[in-house]
Amino acid sequence: MALRVLAHLEPGAKVREIVAAEAHWLDVRFCAEDDDATFYRELPHAEVLWHVLRPVSATDLAAGQRLRLVQKLGSGVNTIAVADATDRGIAVANMPGANAASVAEGAVLLMLAALRRLPALDRATRAGRGWPTDPSLGETVRDIGGCTVGLVGYGNVAKQVAAIVAAMGATVLHTSTGDDRHPGWRPLPTLLAASDIVSLHVPLTDATHHLLDREALALLRPEAVLVNTARGPIIDEGALIEALRSGRLAAAGLDVFATEPVGADNPLLALENVVLTPHVTWYTADTMRRYLATAIDNCRRLADGRALAHVVNGVGGSGSPPTGDYPTK
């Protein structure tokens, strides 16, 4: 009998093609993340849940009476009730590093767009207001190569960002739980005060919730740019809005938010000095191929009775919980 999988995502043609090649042993049912009717109809029959972003609650796990594995398509498991899964004997696995290249490029994209005022210049050009050139560009816009880039966290994504911006000529600093003896390590307060661009690359945990609060944001230079491709609640969003409105912070590039999807009433949407994307820096064809290869491999391991890869809760796998290579307040 085929292993039954509920994939909580809307697939494109290439995703369906990859999955169809495994149809002789893998029965994958797709469900859009906002389609609760289909989700709850399929969940009781699924042995594996392929999870993206829509939170998996304790109630969901209870409804998944046959669940043996919740496979995160990505690295962050903060959207899964991991403790409840453990109590039920359900393995939770992730994919460390699978989206690192895509997120790293997305972070640099947001750096450049915020630093170079891309959205405002695009709007002005389309409206016929791009000429004469705004003289303030020559006073405020920077090259990444002339900046100090501070990376908060130093895992897979951050190291790839470091390689990219260093190749562009930037000075790179980073911070983590303690002095890791790598060049450029700084304590978090020192890094914030010294950086022209600060980019966040830490998991969301109790220790990192509001890691950049009002006090931490006040350490940033007024001309600094803050980029977040990690998780929204790592920043105190209210304090960030105040800093951007007041000019205490020059700009921000954000792919993640305190509440997702972002509501139309979120003040960030009205700020000219913010570049926004809807939690998609990970979402490329290259990452999806890596995700599917890893997810299918873990399903094969499950079907064969072998140890699962990258298990974060110690149930039936060879992985271990995240070590937490990030700073604390």
mmCIF file of C-alpha atoms in Angstrom:
data_model
loop_
_atom_site.group_PDB
_atom_site.id
_atom_site.type_symbol
_atom_site.label_atom_id
_atom_site.label_comp_id
_atom_site.label_asym_id
_atom_site.label_seq_id
_atom_site.Cartn_x
_atom_site.Cartn_y
_atom_site.Cartn_z
ATOM 1 C CA MET A 1 0.000 0.000 0.000
ATOM 2 C CA ALA A 2 1.292 3.475 -0.910
ATOM 3 C CA LEU A 3 2.429 5.820 1.844
ATOM 4 C CA ARG A 4 -0.203 8.555 2.208
ATOM 5 C CA VAL A 5 1.112 12.137 2.307
ATOM 6 C CA LEU A 6 -0.800 15.381 2.790
ATOM 7 C CA ALA A 7 1.212 18.175 1.149
ATOM 8 C CA HIS A 8 0.079 21.522 2.544
ATOM 9 C CA LEU A 9 0.927 23.601 -0.516
ATOM 10 C CA GLU A 10 -0.430 24.540 -3.911
ATOM 11 C CA PRO A 11 1.782 22.733 -6.461
ATOM 12 C CA GLY A 12 2.943 23.905 -9.838
ATOM 13 C CA ALA A 13 3.324 21.622 -12.837
ATOM 14 C CA LYS A 14 6.976 20.799 -12.083
ATOM 15 C CA VAL A 15 6.185 19.825 -8.494
ATOM 16 C CA ARG A 16 3.412 17.515 -9.678
ATOM 17 C CA GLU A 17 5.757 15.973 -12.230
ATOM 18 C CA ILE A 18 8.417 15.199 -9.607
ATOM 19 C CA VAL A 19 5.862 13.681 -7.231
ATOM 20 C CA ALA A 20 4.137 11.707 -10.014
ATOM 21 C CA ALA A 21 7.384 9.843 -10.656
ATOM 22 C CA GLU A 22 7.027 8.287 -7.182
ATOM 23 C CA ALA A 23 3.335 7.414 -7.518
ATOM 24 C CA HIS A 24 3.983 3.662 -7.442
ATOM 25 C CA TRP A 25 4.753 3.883 -3.719
ATOM 26 C CA LEU A 26 3.854 7.434 -2.616
ATOM 27 C CA ASP A 27 0.295 8.784 -2.559
ATOM 28 C CA VAL A 28 0.580 12.584 -2.255
ATOM 29 C CA ARG A 29 -2.575 14.667 -1.816
ATOM 30 C CA PHE A 30 -2.077 18.426 -2.252
ATOM 31 C CA CYS A 31 -3.971 21.059 -0.306
ATOM 32 C CA ALA A 32 -3.631 24.847 -0.481
ATOM 33 C CA GLU A 33 -2.653 26.391 2.843
ATOM 34 C CA ASP A 34 -5.891 28.398 3.044
ATOM 35 C CA ASP A 35 -8.138 25.421 2.180
ATOM 36 C CA ASP A 36 -9.136 24.204 5.634
ATOM 37 C CA ALA A 37 -12.000 22.077 4.318
ATOM 38 C CA THR A 38 -9.672 19.886 2.265
ATOM 39 C CA PHE A 39 -6.995 19.921 4.953
ATOM 40 C CA TYR A 40 -9.273 18.546 7.653
ATOM 41 C CA ARG A 41 -10.861 16.057 5.267
ATOM 42 C CA GLU A 42 -7.468 14.615 4.279
ATOM 43 C CA LEU A 43 -5.608 14.912 7.592
ATOM 44 C CA PRO A 44 -7.115 11.848 9.337
ATOM 45 C CA HIS A 45 -5.867 9.628 6.477
ATOM 46 C CA ALA A 46 -2.332 11.030 6.187
ATOM 47 C CA GLU A 47 0.738 9.262 7.542
ATOM 48 C CA VAL A 48 2.998 12.167 6.610
ATOM 49 C CA LEU A 49 2.313 15.906 6.556
ATOM 50 C CA TRP A 50 4.490 18.093 4.353
ATOM 51 C CA HIS A 51 4.338 21.412 6.167
ATOM 52 C CA VAL A 52 5.271 24.871 4.868
ATOM 53 C CA LEU A 53 4.023 27.833 6.946
ATOM 54 C CA ARG A 54 0.406 27.449 8.079
ATOM 55 C CA PRO A 55 0.760 26.543 11.802
ATOM 56 C CA VAL A 56 0.284 22.904 12.839
ATOM 57 C CA SER A 57 -1.455 22.966 16.212
ATOM 58 C CA ALA A 58 -1.952 20.352 18.901
ATOM 59 C CA THR A 59 -5.548 20.062 17.660
ATOM 60 C CA ASP A 60 -4.318 19.362 14.149
ATOM 61 C CA LEU A 61 -1.972 16.659 15.411
ATOM 62 C CA ALA A 62 -4.815 15.040 17.329
ATOM 63 C CA ALA A 63 -6.918 14.995 14.153
ATOM 64 C CA GLY A 64 -4.072 13.330 12.279
ATOM 65 C CA GLN A 65 -4.792 9.942 13.776
ATOM 66 C CA ARG A 66 -2.388 8.112 11.448
ATOM 67 C CA LEU A 67 0.387 10.714 11.404
ATOM 68 C CA ARG A 68 3.905 9.362 11.822
ATOM 69 C CA LEU A 69 5.915 12.295 10.474
ATOM 70 C CA VAL A 70 5.523 16.055 10.132
ATOM 71 C CA GLN A 71 8.087 17.031 7.506
ATOM 72 C CA LYS A 72 8.896 20.731 7.489
ATOM 73 C CA LEU A 73 9.705 22.035 4.015
ATOM 74 C CA GLY A 74 12.354 24.404 5.330
ATOM 75 C CA SER A 75 14.282 24.781 8.553
ATOM 76 C CA GLY A 76 12.180 26.701 11.096
ATOM 77 C CA VAL A 77 9.858 24.511 13.171
ATOM 78 C CA ASN A 78 8.349 27.307 15.283
ATOM 79 C CA THR A 79 5.033 26.838 13.409
ATOM 80 C CA ILE A 80 4.708 23.230 14.598
ATOM 81 C CA ALA A 81 3.498 22.114 18.036
ATOM 82 C CA VAL A 82 6.652 20.042 18.447
ATOM 83 C CA ALA A 83 6.099 19.075 22.096
ATOM 84 C CA ASP A 84 2.623 17.757 21.308
ATOM 85 C CA ALA A 85 3.986 15.820 18.345
ATOM 86 C CA THR A 86 6.589 14.249 20.618
ATOM 87 C CA ASP A 87 3.908 13.268 23.148
ATOM 88 C CA ARG A 88 2.030 11.527 20.347
ATOM 89 C CA GLY A 89 5.108 9.751 19.027
ATOM 90 C CA ILE A 90 5.085 11.764 15.802
ATOM 91 C CA ALA A 91 8.484 12.592 14.351
ATOM 92 C CA VAL A 92 9.150 16.200 13.320
ATOM 93 C CA ALA A 93 11.896 16.705 10.747
ATOM 94 C CA ASN A 94 13.250 19.751 8.967
ATOM 95 C CA MET A 95 15.655 20.531 6.124
ATOM 96 C CA PRO A 96 18.593 22.554 7.438
ATOM 97 C CA GLY A 97 20.374 24.411 4.668
ATOM 98 C CA ALA A 98 18.021 23.373 1.862
ATOM 99 C CA ASN A 99 16.825 26.931 1.251
ATOM 100 C CA ALA A 100 20.043 28.688 2.327
ATOM 101 C CA ALA A 101 21.152 29.776 -1.141
ATOM 102 C CA SER A 102 17.731 31.191 -2.034
ATOM 103 C CA VAL A 103 17.233 33.027 1.263
ATOM 104 C CA ALA A 104 20.773 34.402 1.156
ATOM 105 C CA GLU A 105 20.207 35.841 -2.311
ATOM 106 C CA GLY A 106 16.830 37.189 -1.173
ATOM 107 C CA ALA A 107 18.454 38.918 1.790
ATOM 108 C CA VAL A 108 21.012 40.595 -0.463
ATOM 109 C CA LEU A 109 18.195 41.574 -2.837
ATOM 110 C CA LEU A 110 16.396 43.336 0.032
ATOM 111 C CA MET A 111 19.637 45.004 1.140
ATOM 112 C CA LEU A 112 20.192 46.434 -2.329
ATOM 113 C CA ALA A 113 16.551 47.433 -2.848
ATOM 114 C CA ALA A 114 16.387 49.271 0.496
ATOM 115 C CA LEU A 115 19.865 50.764 0.232
ATOM 116 C CA ARG A 116 19.297 52.007 -3.316
ATOM 117 C CA ARG A 117 15.632 53.088 -2.790
ATOM 118 C CA LEU A 118 14.507 50.781 -5.582
ATOM 119 C CA PRO A 119 10.704 50.861 -4.993
ATOM 120 C CA ALA A 120 10.566 54.667 -4.737
ATOM 121 C CA LEU A 121 12.715 55.146 -7.837
ATOM 122 C CA ASP A 122 10.642 52.606 -9.760
ATOM 123 C CA ARG A 123 7.425 54.428 -8.856
ATOM 124 C CA ALA A 124 8.892 57.818 -9.711
ATOM 125 C CA THR A 125 10.172 56.637 -13.082
ATOM 126 C CA ARG A 126 6.831 55.067 -14.029
ATOM 127 C CA ALA A 127 5.069 58.316 -13.069
ATOM 128 C CA GLY A 128 7.462 60.464 -15.122
ATOM 129 C CA ARG A 129 8.993 61.977 -11.981
ATOM 130 C CA GLY A 130 12.463 60.412 -12.267
ATOM 131 C CA TRP A 131 13.973 63.452 -13.951
ATOM 132 C CA PRO A 132 15.665 65.639 -12.912
ATOM 133 C CA THR A 133 17.528 63.245 -10.641
ATOM 134 C CA ASP A 134 16.805 63.572 -6.924
ATOM 135 C CA PRO A 135 19.981 65.222 -5.549
ATOM 136 C CA SER A 136 19.557 63.437 -2.205
ATOM 137 C CA LEU A 137 20.581 60.168 -3.889
ATOM 138 C CA GLY A 138 24.164 61.360 -4.010
ATOM 139 C CA GLU A 139 23.995 62.178 -0.301
ATOM 140 C CA THR A 140 22.388 59.026 1.082
ATOM 141 C CA VAL A 141 22.477 56.041 -1.297
ATOM 142 C CA ARG A 142 25.370 53.654 -0.634
ATOM 143 C CA ASP A 143 27.226 50.820 -2.319
ATOM 144 C CA ILE A 144 27.189 47.556 -0.363
ATOM 145 C CA GLY A 145 30.921 47.443 -1.048
ATOM 146 C CA GLY A 146 31.396 50.546 1.058
ATOM 147 C CA CYS A 147 29.311 49.254 3.982
ATOM 148 C CA THR A 148 29.805 47.204 7.096
ATOM 149 C CA VAL A 149 27.267 44.361 7.035
ATOM 150 C CA GLY A 150 26.358 42.850 10.411
ATOM 151 C CA LEU A 151 24.869 39.358 10.441
ATOM 152 C CA VAL A 152 22.830 38.399 13.491
ATOM 153 C CA GLY A 153 23.269 34.631 13.649
ATOM 154 C CA TYR A 154 25.899 32.709 11.736
ATOM 155 C CA GLY A 155 24.318 29.586 10.313
ATOM 156 C CA ASN A 156 23.885 28.308 6.754
ATOM 157 C CA VAL A 157 22.130 31.374 5.345
ATOM 158 C CA ALA A 158 24.298 33.956 7.088
ATOM 159 C CA LYS A 159 27.508 32.346 5.881
ATOM 160 C CA GLN A 160 26.274 32.481 2.286
ATOM 161 C CA VAL A 161 25.245 36.127 2.705
ATOM 162 C CA ALA A 162 28.720 36.821 4.123
ATOM 163 C CA ALA A 163 30.367 35.297 1.046
ATOM 164 C CA ILE A 164 28.211 37.343 -1.350
ATOM 165 C CA VAL A 165 28.628 40.743 0.302
ATOM 166 C CA ALA A 166 32.326 40.161 0.995
ATOM 167 C CA ALA A 167 32.794 39.531 -2.729
ATOM 168 C CA MET A 168 31.122 42.905 -3.308
ATOM 169 C CA GLY A 169 33.677 44.538 -1.037
ATOM 170 C CA ALA A 170 31.752 44.832 2.236
ATOM 171 C CA THR A 171 33.250 44.475 5.676
ATOM 172 C CA VAL A 172 31.381 41.619 7.378
ATOM 173 C CA LEU A 173 30.692 41.263 11.090
ATOM 174 C CA HIS A 174 28.640 38.540 12.746
ATOM 175 C CA THR A 175 27.348 37.549 16.140
ATOM 176 C CA SER A 176 26.231 34.262 17.689
ATOM 177 C CA THR A 177 25.874 32.682 21.125
ATOM 178 C CA GLY A 178 29.513 33.285 22.005
ATOM 179 C CA ASP A 179 32.846 34.189 20.482
ATOM 180 C CA ASP A 180 33.287 31.547 17.781
ATOM 181 C CA ARG A 181 36.875 32.646 17.022
ATOM 182 C CA HIS A 182 35.951 33.520 13.447
ATOM 183 C CA PRO A 183 37.166 36.928 12.218
ATOM 184 C CA GLY A 184 34.479 39.567 12.483
ATOM 185 C CA TRP A 185 32.677 38.161 15.537
ATOM 186 C CA ARG A 186 31.230 40.870 17.765
ATOM 187 C CA PRO A 187 28.810 40.915 20.706
ATOM 188 C CA LEU A 188 25.330 41.897 19.537
ATOM 189 C CA PRO A 189 25.363 45.506 20.890
ATOM 190 C CA THR A 190 28.749 46.185 19.293
ATOM 191 C CA LEU A 191 27.635 44.725 15.974
ATOM 192 C CA LEU A 192 24.447 46.816 15.913
ATOM 193 C CA ALA A 193 26.336 50.035 16.613
ATOM 194 C CA ALA A 194 29.051 49.315 14.030
ATOM 195 C CA SER A 195 26.947 48.163 11.053
ATOM 196 C CA ASP A 196 25.515 50.063 8.087
ATOM 197 C CA ILE A 197 23.354 47.062 7.204
ATOM 198 C CA VAL A 198 22.054 44.541 9.755
ATOM 199 C CA SER A 199 20.583 41.260 8.497
ATOM 200 C CA LEU A 200 18.792 38.743 10.744
ATOM 201 C CA HIS A 201 19.459 35.004 10.395
ATOM 202 C CA VAL A 202 18.288 33.356 13.615
ATOM 203 C CA PRO A 203 15.447 30.955 14.461
ATOM 204 C CA LEU A 204 12.451 32.214 16.408
ATOM 205 C CA THR A 205 12.731 30.936 19.983
ATOM 206 C CA ASP A 206 11.939 32.312 23.423
ATOM 207 C CA ALA A 207 15.486 33.696 23.476
ATOM 208 C CA THR A 208 15.180 35.517 20.135
ATOM 209 C CA HIS A 209 11.610 36.809 20.437
ATOM 210 C CA HIS A 210 11.929 40.627 20.199
ATOM 211 C CA LEU A 211 15.701 40.263 20.179
ATOM 212 C CA LEU A 212 15.687 43.588 18.368
ATOM 213 C CA ASP A 213 13.507 45.546 20.737
ATOM 214 C CA ARG A 214 13.356 49.324 21.178
ATOM 215 C CA GLU A 215 16.611 49.364 23.128
ATOM 216 C CA ALA A 216 18.473 47.287 20.539
ATOM 217 C CA LEU A 217 17.079 49.311 17.615
ATOM 218 C CA ALA A 218 18.313 52.479 19.300
ATOM 219 C CA LEU A 219 21.879 51.191 18.931
ATOM 220 C CA LEU A 220 21.615 51.237 15.127
ATOM 221 C CA ARG A 221 23.002 54.165 13.184
ATOM 222 C CA PRO A 222 20.351 56.565 11.815
ATOM 223 C CA GLU A 223 21.528 55.805 8.268
ATOM 224 C CA ALA A 224 21.414 52.031 8.808
ATOM 225 C CA VAL A 225 19.286 49.497 6.897
ATOM 226 C CA LEU A 226 17.681 46.533 8.697
ATOM 227 C CA VAL A 227 16.855 43.341 6.774
ATOM 228 C CA ASN A 228 14.791 40.436 8.092
ATOM 229 C CA THR A 229 14.362 37.181 6.170
ATOM 230 C CA ALA A 230 14.198 35.021 9.322
ATOM 231 C CA ARG A 231 10.997 35.409 11.380
ATOM 232 C CA GLY A 232 8.911 38.528 12.021
ATOM 233 C CA PRO A 233 8.662 38.417 15.832
ATOM 234 C CA ILE A 234 12.455 38.572 16.183
ATOM 235 C CA ILE A 235 11.878 42.333 15.793
ATOM 236 C CA ASP A 236 9.534 44.366 17.962
ATOM 237 C CA GLU A 237 7.456 45.534 15.008
ATOM 238 C CA GLY A 238 5.925 48.482 16.839
ATOM 239 C CA ALA A 239 9.353 49.787 17.817
ATOM 240 C CA LEU A 240 10.586 49.284 14.251
ATOM 241 C CA ILE A 241 7.692 51.307 12.828
ATOM 242 C CA GLU A 242 8.465 54.137 15.257
ATOM 243 C CA ALA A 243 12.146 54.128 14.273
ATOM 244 C CA LEU A 244 11.343 54.176 10.540
ATOM 245 C CA ARG A 245 8.712 56.904 10.875
ATOM 246 C CA SER A 246 10.924 59.154 12.961
ATOM 247 C CA GLY A 247 14.011 58.797 10.777
ATOM 248 C CA ARG A 248 15.851 57.080 13.602
ATOM 249 C CA LEU A 249 16.409 54.245 11.120
ATOM 250 C CA ALA A 250 16.910 54.908 7.410
ATOM 251 C CA ALA A 251 15.227 51.885 5.847
ATOM 252 C CA ALA A 252 14.206 48.252 6.199
ATOM 253 C CA GLY A 253 13.837 45.269 3.886
ATOM 254 C CA LEU A 254 11.332 42.752 5.255
ATOM 255 C CA ASP A 255 10.246 39.341 4.017
ATOM 256 C CA VAL A 256 8.675 38.316 7.343
ATOM 257 C CA PHE A 257 6.249 39.958 9.743
ATOM 258 C CA ALA A 258 4.830 39.701 13.250
ATOM 259 C CA THR A 259 1.515 38.494 11.816
ATOM 260 C CA GLU A 260 1.229 36.713 8.481
ATOM 261 C CA PRO A 261 -0.409 37.255 6.073
ATOM 262 C CA VAL A 262 0.117 40.987 6.586
ATOM 263 C CA GLY A 263 -3.126 42.896 7.085
ATOM 264 C CA ALA A 264 -3.920 45.948 4.977
ATOM 265 C CA ASP A 265 -3.901 48.033 8.165
ATOM 266 C CA ASN A 266 -0.262 47.255 8.992
ATOM 267 C CA PRO A 267 1.541 50.653 9.118
ATOM 268 C CA LEU A 268 4.605 49.143 7.428
ATOM 269 C CA LEU A 269 2.692 49.057 4.141
ATOM 270 C CA ALA A 270 2.416 52.857 4.106
ATOM 271 C CA LEU A 271 6.084 53.615 4.773
ATOM 272 C CA GLU A 272 8.167 54.783 1.799
ATOM 273 C CA ASN A 273 11.433 53.613 3.366
ATOM 274 C CA VAL A 274 10.440 49.943 3.615
ATOM 275 C CA VAL A 275 10.806 47.219 0.959
ATOM 276 C CA LEU A 276 8.387 44.325 1.446
ATOM 277 C CA THR A 277 8.045 40.780 0.112
ATOM 278 C CA PRO A 278 5.499 38.174 1.342
ATOM 279 C CA HIS A 279 7.756 35.550 3.021
ATOM 280 C CA VAL A 280 9.010 34.226 -0.312
ATOM 281 C CA THR A 281 12.794 34.645 -0.301
ATOM 282 C CA TRP A 282 13.023 30.842 0.038
ATOM 283 C CA TYR A 283 10.569 30.152 -2.773
ATOM 284 C CA THR A 284 12.478 29.324 -5.949
ATOM 285 C CA ALA A 285 12.450 26.406 -8.361
ATOM 286 C CA ASP A 286 15.875 25.392 -7.089
ATOM 287 C CA THR A 287 14.770 25.280 -3.447
ATOM 288 C CA MET A 288 11.591 23.381 -4.313
ATOM 289 C CA ARG A 289 13.633 20.687 -6.062
ATOM 290 C CA ARG A 290 15.823 20.340 -2.970
ATOM 291 C CA TYR A 291 12.775 20.283 -0.679
ATOM 292 C CA LEU A 292 11.038 17.569 -2.652
ATOM 293 C CA ALA A 293 14.154 15.414 -2.891
ATOM 294 C CA THR A 294 14.616 15.579 0.892
ATOM 295 C CA ALA A 295 10.916 15.062 1.675
ATOM 296 C CA ILE A 296 10.665 12.060 -0.645
ATOM 297 C CA ASP A 297 13.853 10.583 0.806
ATOM 298 C CA ASN A 298 12.454 10.814 4.337
ATOM 299 C CA CYS A 299 9.204 9.226 3.192
ATOM 300 C CA ARG A 300 11.226 6.369 1.697
ATOM 301 C CA ARG A 301 13.089 5.993 4.986
ATOM 302 C CA LEU A 302 9.769 5.864 6.833
ATOM 303 C CA ALA A 303 8.348 3.285 4.459
ATOM 304 C CA ASP A 304 11.478 1.152 4.785
ATOM 305 C CA GLY A 305 11.623 1.392 8.583
ATOM 306 C CA ARG A 306 14.959 3.240 8.548
ATOM 307 C CA ALA A 307 16.012 6.177 10.719
ATOM 308 C CA LEU A 308 14.643 9.498 9.515
ATOM 309 C CA ALA A 309 16.959 12.367 8.613
ATOM 310 C CA HIS A 310 17.061 15.714 10.430
ATOM 311 C CA VAL A 311 14.581 14.841 13.168
ATOM 312 C CA VAL A 312 14.321 17.687 15.694
ATOM 313 C CA ASN A 313 12.322 15.957 18.447
ATOM 314 C CA GLY A 314 14.151 12.647 18.842
ATOM 315 C CA VAL A 315 11.318 10.463 17.524
ATOM 316 C CA GLY A 316 12.496 7.779 15.108
ATOM 317 C CA GLY A 317 15.348 9.695 13.584
ATOM 318 C CA SER A 318 19.039 10.373 13.337
ATOM 319 C CA GLY A 319 18.865 14.139 13.747
ATOM 320 C CA SER A 320 19.134 16.336 16.793
ATOM 321 C CA PRO A 321 17.492 19.543 18.014
ATOM 322 C CA PRO A 322 18.871 22.842 16.679
ATOM 323 C CA THR A 323 21.935 23.986 18.600
ATOM 324 C CA GLY A 324 20.905 27.633 18.599
ATOM 325 C CA ASP A 325 23.825 29.469 17.022
ATOM 326 C CA TYR A 326 22.386 32.884 17.784
ATOM 327 C CA PRO A 327 22.754 35.716 20.260
ATOM 328 C CA THR A 328 20.568 36.378 23.258
ATOM 329 C CA LYS A 329 19.702 39.613 24.970
#
